Amino acid sequence: MRLALPWPNPSAGATKLRLVVRRDAPVQLSVYDAGGRLLRTWAAETLATGDHDYEWDACGLDGRPAPSGLYLVQARSEGRTSTRALVLTR
């Protein structure tokens, strides 16, 4: 599994996220703020081999827009973790 760079980055709003899955596997994708608080997660599910696109609307779990700052996008699969930084500007 490979987590591509978020696009656009920096972003003023919605950001595209891409996972490249090399073989069918359960994957969990999450976004955290710089303090480690969870803002969004996509349920762990088995993804087929190939590219999988997601979009983060730059909002927290409560639906309110996240403030400007540094965020971490993290993908976990089969004991491996891949993390990318994302800068949000409002």
Coordinates of N, CA, C and O in Angstrom, one line a residue, residues 12-82:
A12 N -6.9 25.1 0.7 CA -7.8 26.0 1.4 C -9.1 25.4 1.6 O -10.0 26.0 2.2
G13 N -9.3 24.1 1.3 CA -10.5 23.4 1.5 C -10.4 21.9 1.2 O -9.5 21.3 1.7
A14 N -11.3 21.4 0.4 CA -11.3 20.0 0.1 C -10.0 19.5 -0.5 O -9.3 20.2 -1.2
T15 N -9.5 18.3 0.0 CA -8.3 17.8 -0.5 C -8.5 16.3 -1.0 O -9.2 15.6 -0.3
K16 N -7.8 16.0 -2.1 CA -7.9 14.7 -2.6 C -6.8 13.8 -2.0 O -5.7 14.2 -1.9
L17 N -7.2 12.6 -1.7 CA -6.3 11.6 -1.1 C -6.3 10.3 -2.0 O -7.4 9.9 -2.4
R18 N -5.2 9.8 -2.3 CA -5.1 8.6 -3.1 C -4.3 7.5 -2.4 O -3.2 7.7 -2.0
L19 N -4.9 6.3 -2.4 CA -4.2 5.1 -1.9 C -4.0 4.2 -3.1 O -4.8 4.0 -3.9
V20 N -2.8 3.7 -3.1 CA -2.4 2.7 -4.2 C -2.2 1.4 -3.4 O -1.3 1.2 -2.6
V21 N -3.1 0.4 -3.7 CA -3.1 -0.9 -3.0 C -2.5 -1.9 -4.0 O -2.9 -2.1 -5.1
R22 N -1.4 -2.6 -3.5 CA -0.7 -3.5 -4.3 C -1.3 -4.9 -4.3 O -1.0 -5.7 -5.2
R23 N -2.1 -5.2 -3.3 CA -2.8 -6.5 -3.3 C -4.0 -6.3 -2.4 O -4.0 -5.4 -1.5
D24 N -5.1 -7.0 -2.6 CA -6.3 -6.9 -1.8 C -5.9 -7.0 -0.3 O -5.2 -7.9 0.1
A25 N -6.4 -5.9 0.5 CA -6.0 -5.9 1.9 C -6.9 -4.9 2.6 O -7.5 -4.0 2.0
P26 N -7.1 -5.1 3.9 CA -7.9 -4.2 4.7 C -7.1 -2.9 4.9 O -5.9 -3.0 5.3
V27 N -7.7 -1.8 4.7 CA -7.0 -0.5 4.8 C -7.8 0.5 5.6 O -9.1 0.5 5.4
Q28 N -7.2 1.3 6.5 CA -7.9 2.4 7.2 C -7.2 3.7 6.9 O -6.0 3.7 7.0
L29 N -7.9 4.7 6.5 CA -7.4 6.0 6.2 C -8.0 7.0 7.1 O -9.2 7.0 7.4
S30 N -7.1 7.8 7.7 CA -7.5 8.8 8.7 C -6.8 10.1 8.6 O -5.7 10.2 8.0
V31 N -7.4 11.2 9.1 CA -6.8 12.5 9.1 C -6.8 13.0 10.6 O -7.8 12.9 11.3
Y32 N -5.6 13.4 11.0 CA -5.4 13.9 12.4 C -4.9 15.3 12.4 O -4.2 15.7 11.4
D33 N -5.2 16.1 13.4 CA -4.5 17.4 13.5 C -3.1 17.2 14.1 O -2.7 16.1 14.5
A34 N -2.4 18.3 14.2 CA -1.0 18.2 14.7 C -0.9 17.8 16.1 O 0.1 17.2 16.6
G35 N -2.0 17.9 16.9 CA -2.0 17.4 18.3 C -2.4 15.9 18.4 O -2.5 15.4 19.5
G36 N -2.6 15.3 17.3 CA -3.0 13.8 17.3 C -4.5 13.6 17.4 O -4.9 12.4 17.6
R37 N -5.3 14.6 17.4 CA -6.8 14.4 17.5 C -7.3 13.9 16.1 O -7.0 14.5 15.1
L38 N -8.1 12.9 16.1 CA -8.8 12.4 14.9 C -9.8 13.4 14.4 O -10.7 13.8 15.1
L39 N -9.7 13.7 13.1 CA -10.7 14.6 12.5 C -11.6 13.8 11.5 O -12.7 14.2 11.3
R40 N -11.1 12.7 10.9 CA -11.9 12.0 10.0 C -11.3 10.6 9.8 O -10.1 10.5 9.8
T41 N -12.1 9.6 9.6 CA -11.6 8.3 9.3 C -12.5 7.6 8.3 O -13.7 7.9 8.3
W42 N -12.0 6.8 7.5 CA -12.7 6.0 6.5 C -12.6 4.6 7.1 O -11.5 4.1 7.4
A43 N -13.7 3.9 7.2 CA -13.8 2.6 7.9 C -12.8 1.6 7.2 O -12.5 1.7 6.0
A44 N -12.2 0.8 8.1 CA -11.3 -0.2 7.6 C -12.1 -1.2 6.8 O -13.0 -1.8 7.3
E45 N -11.7 -1.3 5.6 CA -12.4 -2.2 4.7 C -11.3 -2.9 3.8 O -10.3 -2.3 3.5
T46 N -11.7 -4.0 3.2 CA -10.8 -4.6 2.3 C -10.9 -3.9 0.9 O -12.0 -3.8 0.4
L47 N -9.8 -3.4 0.5 CA -9.7 -2.7 -0.8 C -9.1 -3.6 -1.8 O -8.1 -4.3 -1.5
A48 N -9.6 -3.6 -3.1 CA -9.0 -4.4 -4.1 C -7.7 -3.7 -4.6 O -7.5 -2.5 -4.4
T49 N -6.9 -4.5 -5.3 CA -5.7 -4.0 -5.9 C -6.0 -2.8 -6.8 O -7.0 -2.9 -7.6
G50 N -5.2 -1.7 -6.7 CA -5.4 -0.6 -7.6 C -5.5 0.7 -6.9 O -5.1 0.8 -5.7
D51 N -5.9 1.8 -7.6 CA -5.9 3.1 -7.0 C -7.3 3.4 -6.4 O -8.3 3.0 -7.0
H52 N -7.3 4.0 -5.2 CA -8.6 4.3 -4.5 C -8.5 5.8 -4.1 O -7.6 6.2 -3.4
D53 N -9.5 6.6 -4.6 CA -9.5 8.0 -4.3 C -10.5 8.4 -3.3 O -11.6 7.9 -3.3
Y54 N -10.1 9.3 -2.4 CA -11.0 9.8 -1.3 C -10.9 11.3 -1.3 O -10.0 11.9 -1.9
E55 N -11.8 12.0 -0.6 CA -11.7 13.4 -0.5 C -12.0 13.8 0.9 O -13.0 13.3 1.5
W56 N -11.2 14.6 1.5 CA -11.4 15.1 2.8 C -12.0 16.5 2.7 O -11.4 17.4 2.0
D57 N -13.1 16.8 3.3 CA -13.8 18.1 3.1 C -13.2 19.1 4.0 O -13.8 20.2 4.1
A58 N -12.1 18.9 4.7 CA -11.5 19.8 5.6 C -12.3 20.2 6.8 O -12.3 21.2 7.4
C59 N -13.2 19.2 7.2 CA -14.0 19.4 8.4 C -13.7 18.3 9.4 O -13.2 17.2 9.1
G60 N -14.0 18.6 10.7 CA -13.8 17.6 11.8 C -14.9 16.7 11.9 O -15.9 16.7 11.1
L61 N -14.9 15.8 12.9 CA -15.9 14.8 13.1 C -17.2 15.5 13.5 O -18.3 15.0 13.2
D62 N -17.2 16.7 14.0 CA -18.4 17.5 14.3 C -19.0 18.2 13.1 O -20.0 18.9 13.2
G63 N -18.3 18.1 12.0 CA -18.8 18.8 10.8 C -18.4 20.2 10.6 O -18.7 20.8 9.6
R64 N -17.7 20.8 11.6 CA -17.2 22.1 11.5 C -15.9 22.2 10.7 O -15.1 21.3 10.9
P65 N -15.7 23.3 10.0 CA -14.4 23.4 9.2 C -13.2 23.4 10.2 O -13.2 24.0 11.2
A66 N -12.2 22.7 9.8 CA -10.9 22.6 10.6 C -10.2 24.0 10.3 O -10.2 24.5 9.2
P67 N -9.5 24.4 11.4 CA -8.7 25.7 11.2 C -7.5 25.5 10.4 O -7.0 24.4 10.2
S68 N -6.9 26.6 10.0 CA -5.6 26.5 9.3 C -4.6 25.8 10.2 O -4.6 25.9 11.4
G69 N -3.7 25.1 9.6 CA -2.7 24.4 10.3 C -2.1 23.2 9.6 O -2.4 22.9 8.5
L70 N -1.3 22.4 10.4 CA -0.7 21.2 9.8 C -1.6 20.0 10.2 O -2.0 19.8 11.4
Y71 N -1.8 19.1 9.3 CA -2.6 17.9 9.5 C -1.8 16.7 8.9 O -1.0 16.8 8.1
L72 N -2.1 15.5 9.5 CA -1.5 14.3 9.1 C -2.5 13.4 8.5 O -3.5 13.1 9.1
V73 N -2.2 12.9 7.3 CA -3.1 11.9 6.7 C -2.3 10.5 6.9 O -1.1 10.4 6.5
Q74 N -3.1 9.6 7.4 CA -2.4 8.3 7.7 C -3.2 7.1 7.2 O -4.4 7.0 7.3
A75 N -2.5 6.2 6.5 CA -3.1 5.0 6.0 C -2.4 3.8 6.8 O -1.2 3.8 6.9
R76 N -3.2 2.8 7.2 CA -2.7 1.7 7.9 C -3.3 0.4 7.2 O -4.4 0.3 6.9
S77 N -2.3 -0.5 7.0 CA -2.7 -1.8 6.4 C -1.7 -2.9 6.8 O -0.5 -2.7 6.6
E78 N -2.2 -4.0 7.2 CA -1.4 -5.2 7.5 C -0.2 -4.8 8.3 O 0.9 -5.2 8.0
G79 N -0.3 -4.0 9.4 CA 0.8 -3.7 10.3 C 1.7 -2.6 9.8 O 2.7 -2.3 10.4
R80 N 1.4 -2.0 8.6 CA 2.2 -1.0 8.1 C 1.5 0.3 8.1 O 0.3 0.4 8.0
T81 N 2.2 1.4 8.3 CA 1.6 2.8 8.4 C 2.3 3.7 7.4 O 3.6 3.7 7.3
S82 N 1.6 4.5 6.7 CA 2.1 5.5 5.8 C 1.5 6.8 6.2 O 0.3 6.9 6.3

